PDB file of C-alpha atoms and ligand atoms in Angstrom:
ATOM      1  CA  MET A 278     -20.130  -7.612  -7.497  1.00 62.00           C
ATOM      2  CA  THR A 279     -19.824  -6.564  -3.892  1.00 64.00           C
ATOM      3  CA  ARG A 280     -20.873  -3.079  -2.934  1.00 67.00           C
ATOM      4  CA  TRP A 281     -19.300  -1.887   0.287  1.00 62.00           C
ATOM      5  CA  PRO A 282     -21.510   0.150   2.596  1.00 64.00           C
ATOM      6  CA  SER A 283     -19.952   3.569   2.992  1.00 77.00           C
ATOM      7  CA  SER A 284     -19.218   2.970   6.669  1.00 89.00           C
ATOM      8  CA  ARG A 285     -17.165  -0.099   5.801  1.00 90.00           C
ATOM      9  CA  ARG A 286     -15.397   1.830   3.097  1.00 91.00           C
ATOM     10  CA  ALA A 287     -14.631   4.543   5.633  1.00 93.00           C
ATOM     11  CA  LEU A 288     -13.287   1.868   7.946  1.00 93.00           C
ATOM     12  CA  ARG A 289     -11.073   0.528   5.171  1.00 93.00           C
ATOM     13  CA  ARG A 290      -9.804   4.002   4.425  1.00 93.00           C
ATOM     14  CA  ALA A 291      -9.081   4.547   8.128  1.00 94.00           C
ATOM     15  CA  ARG A 292      -7.214   1.244   8.185  1.00 93.00           C
ATOM     16  CA  ALA A 293      -5.189   2.190   5.162  1.00 94.00           C
ATOM     17  CA  ARG A 294      -4.263   5.514   6.777  1.00 94.00           C
ATOM     18  CA  GLU A 295      -3.272   3.685   9.953  1.00 92.00           C
ATOM     19  CA  GLN A 296      -1.141   1.303   7.900  1.00 89.00           C
ATOM     20  CA  ALA A 297       0.552   4.140   6.073  1.00 91.00           C
ATOM     21  CA  LYS A 298       1.328   5.811   9.396  1.00 92.00           C
ATOM     22  CA  LEU A 299       2.811   2.549  10.716  1.00 88.00           C
ATOM     23  CA  VAL A 300       4.995   2.191   7.649  1.00 85.00           C
ATOM     24  CA  ARG A 301       6.236   5.770   7.958  1.00 89.00           C
ATOM     25  CA  GLU A 302       7.036   5.172  11.605  1.00 89.00           C
ATOM     26  CA  GLN A 303       8.910   1.982  10.809  1.00 84.00           C
ATOM     27  CA  GLU A 304      10.794   3.726   8.019  1.00 84.00           C
ATOM     28  CA  ARG A 305      11.784   6.431  10.531  1.00 88.00           C
ATOM     29  CA  LEU A 306      13.047   3.838  13.025  1.00 86.00           C
ATOM     30  CA  ALA A 307      14.920   1.970  10.274  1.00 84.00           C
ATOM     31  CA  ARG A 308      16.784   5.155   9.397  1.00 84.00           C
ATOM     32  CA  LEU A 309      17.836   5.542  13.041  1.00 86.00           C
ATOM     33  CA  GLU A 310      19.401   2.120  13.028  1.00 85.00           C
ATOM     34  CA  PRO A 311      23.101   1.665  12.310  1.00 88.00           C
ATOM     35  CA  GLY A 312      23.583   1.727   8.512  1.00 92.00           C
ATOM     36  CA  GLY A 313      20.250   3.570   7.963  1.00 91.00           C
ATOM     37  CA  THR A 314      21.915   6.765   6.682  1.00 91.00           C
ATOM     38  CA  PRO A 315      25.423   7.708   5.373  1.00 91.00           C
ATOM     39  CA  GLU A 316      26.085   9.426   8.719  1.00 89.00           C
ATOM     40  CA  ARG A 317      25.292   6.222  10.536  1.00 91.00           C
ATOM     41  CA  ALA A 318      27.228   4.001   8.169  1.00 93.00           C
ATOM     42  CA  LEU A 319      28.108   0.611   9.667  1.00 94.00           C
ATOM     43  CA  PRO A 320      31.893   0.139  10.103  1.00 95.00           C
ATOM     44  CA  ILE A 321      33.235  -2.806   8.130  1.00 95.00           C
ATOM     45  CA  GLU A 322      36.738  -4.070   7.533  1.00 93.00           C
ATOM     46  CA  SER A 323      36.235  -5.559   4.105  1.00 93.00           C
ATOM     47  CA  PRO A 324      33.803  -4.811   1.236  1.00 91.00           C
ATOM     48  CA  ALA A 325      32.778  -8.480   1.357  1.00 92.00           C
ATOM     49  CA  GLU A 326      31.060  -7.807   4.685  1.00 94.00           C
ATOM     50  CA  VAL A 327      28.491  -5.634   2.897  1.00 94.00           C
ATOM     51  CA  GLU A 328      26.850  -8.624   1.284  1.00 90.00           C
ATOM     52  CA  VAL A 329      27.014 -10.738   4.408  1.00 91.00           C
ATOM     53  CA  ILE A 330      25.458  -8.135   6.686  1.00 90.00           C
ATOM     54  CA  ALA A 331      22.926  -6.933   4.123  1.00 87.00           C
ATOM     55  CA  GLY A 332      21.805 -10.451   3.420  1.00 84.00           C
ATOM     56  CA  ALA A 333      21.416 -11.247   7.129  1.00 88.00           C
ATOM     57  CA  THR A 334      19.195  -8.270   7.884  1.00 87.00           C
ATOM     58  CA  PRO A 335      15.422  -8.777   7.474  1.00 90.00           C
ATOM     59  CA  CYS A 336      13.075  -6.144   6.028  1.00 90.00           C
ATOM     60  CA  PRO A 337      12.192  -3.711   8.870  1.00 84.00           C
ATOM     61  CA  LEU A 338       8.663  -3.378   7.488  1.00 86.00           C
ATOM     62  CA  CYS A 339       7.569  -6.977   7.045  1.00 91.00           C
ATOM     63  CA  GLY A 340      10.474  -9.194   8.199  1.00 92.00           C
ATOM     64  CA  GLY A 341      10.950 -10.528   4.728  1.00 94.00           C
ATOM     65  CA  THR A 342      14.292 -11.351   3.102  1.00 93.00           C
ATOM     66  CA  LEU A 343      16.161  -8.452   1.479  1.00 93.00           C
ATOM     67  CA  ARG A 344      17.787  -9.169  -1.851  1.00 94.00           C
ATOM     68  CA  LEU A 345      20.920  -7.272  -2.791  1.00 94.00           C
ATOM     69  CA  VAL A 346      20.300  -5.418  -6.014  1.00 95.00           C
ATOM     70  CA  GLU A 347      23.504  -3.409  -6.213  1.00 95.00           C
ATOM     71  CA  HIS A 348      26.609  -2.953  -4.144  1.00 94.00           C
ATOM     72  CA  ALA A 349      28.108   0.467  -4.916  1.00 95.00           C
ATOM     73  CA  ALA A 350      30.879   2.738  -3.656  1.00 94.00           C
ATOM     74  CA  GLU A 351      29.507   6.265  -3.308  1.00 93.00           C
ATOM     75  CA  VAL A 352      30.395   9.610  -1.746  1.00 91.00           C
ATOM     76  CA  LEU A 353      27.410  10.970   0.079  1.00 84.00           C
ATOM     77  CA  ALA A 354      27.441  14.186   2.098  1.00 79.00           C
ATOM     78  CA  GLY A 355      31.233  14.167   1.869  1.00 84.00           C
ATOM     79  CA  ILE A 356      31.451  10.663   3.292  1.00 81.00           C
ATOM     80  CA  ARG A 357      32.875   7.793   1.321  1.00 87.00           C
ATOM     81  CA  VAL A 358      30.517   4.905   1.850  1.00 93.00           C
ATOM     82  CA  ARG A 359      29.588   1.533   0.485  1.00 95.00           C
ATOM     83  CA  VAL A 360      25.910   1.344  -0.313  1.00 95.00           C
ATOM     84  CA  ALA A 361      23.924  -1.851  -0.447  1.00 95.00           C
ATOM     85  CA  HIS A 362      20.798  -1.282  -2.522  1.00 95.00           C
ATOM     86  CA  LEU A 363      18.278  -3.826  -1.411  1.00 95.00           C
ATOM     87  CA  THR A 364      14.737  -4.907  -2.320  1.00 95.00           C
ATOM     88  CA  CYS A 365      12.461  -6.886  -0.042  1.00 95.00           C
ATOM     89  CA  THR A 366      11.429 -10.160  -1.663  1.00 95.00           C
ATOM     90  CA  ARG A 367       8.108 -10.051   0.226  1.00 95.00           C
ATOM     91  CA  CYS A 368       6.770  -6.462   0.234  1.00 94.00           C
ATOM     92  CA  GLY A 369       8.965  -5.084  -2.562  1.00 94.00           C
ATOM     93  CA  THR A 370      10.229  -2.110  -0.539  1.00 90.00           C
ATOM     94  CA  ALA A 371      13.506  -0.697  -1.810  1.00 92.00           C
ATOM     95  CA  ARG A 372      16.058   0.065   0.875  1.00 90.00           C
ATOM     96  CA  ALA A 373      19.641   1.247   1.123  1.00 92.00           C
ATOM     97  CA  ARG A 374      22.109   0.374   3.861  1.00 93.00           C
ATOM     98  CA  TYR A 375      25.332   2.269   4.302  1.00 95.00           C
ATOM     99  CA  PHE A 376      28.728   0.942   5.282  1.00 95.00           C
ATOM    100  CA  ARG A 377      32.063   2.567   5.966  1.00 94.00           C
ATOM    101  CA  LEU A 378      35.376   0.854   5.411  1.00 92.00           C
ATOM    102  CA  VAL A 379      37.570   1.092   8.492  1.00 90.00           C
ATOM    103  CA  GLY A 380      40.799  -0.355   9.846  1.00 72.00           C
ATOM    104  CA  GLN A 381      42.276  -1.253   6.503  1.00 59.00           C
ATOM    105  CA  THR A 382      45.868  -2.307   7.063  1.00 55.00           C
ATOM    106  CA  VAL A 383      48.397  -0.979   4.622  1.00 55.00           C
ATOM    107  CA  HIS A 384      51.087  -3.468   3.702  1.00 58.00           C
TER     108      HIS A 384
HETATM  109 ZN1  LIG B 594       9.365  -6.184   3.322  1.00 83.89          ZN
END
């Protein structure tokens, strides 16, 4: 069994803190991107685009592939949006991307 000297353990703790800070920062940036929040919902013309766009976007934390768990129509903060609930296949982070249906032609 390996016993870590306290200084190395402290170093590991410092690294873990650093990592957590980095993840928080990346989460913050991801929310600022289009589709990161209901207010920033990505405009789409057809609900089918949700799956295409969501599947083409890599995980902002690790660059892994995001898997679509659920595609739902929701009303958030008074805005009707399509929500793609995603999970990263690499780091397992759950993520939501928001879309707004626009330019629907009425026949
Ligand atoms: Zn990931």
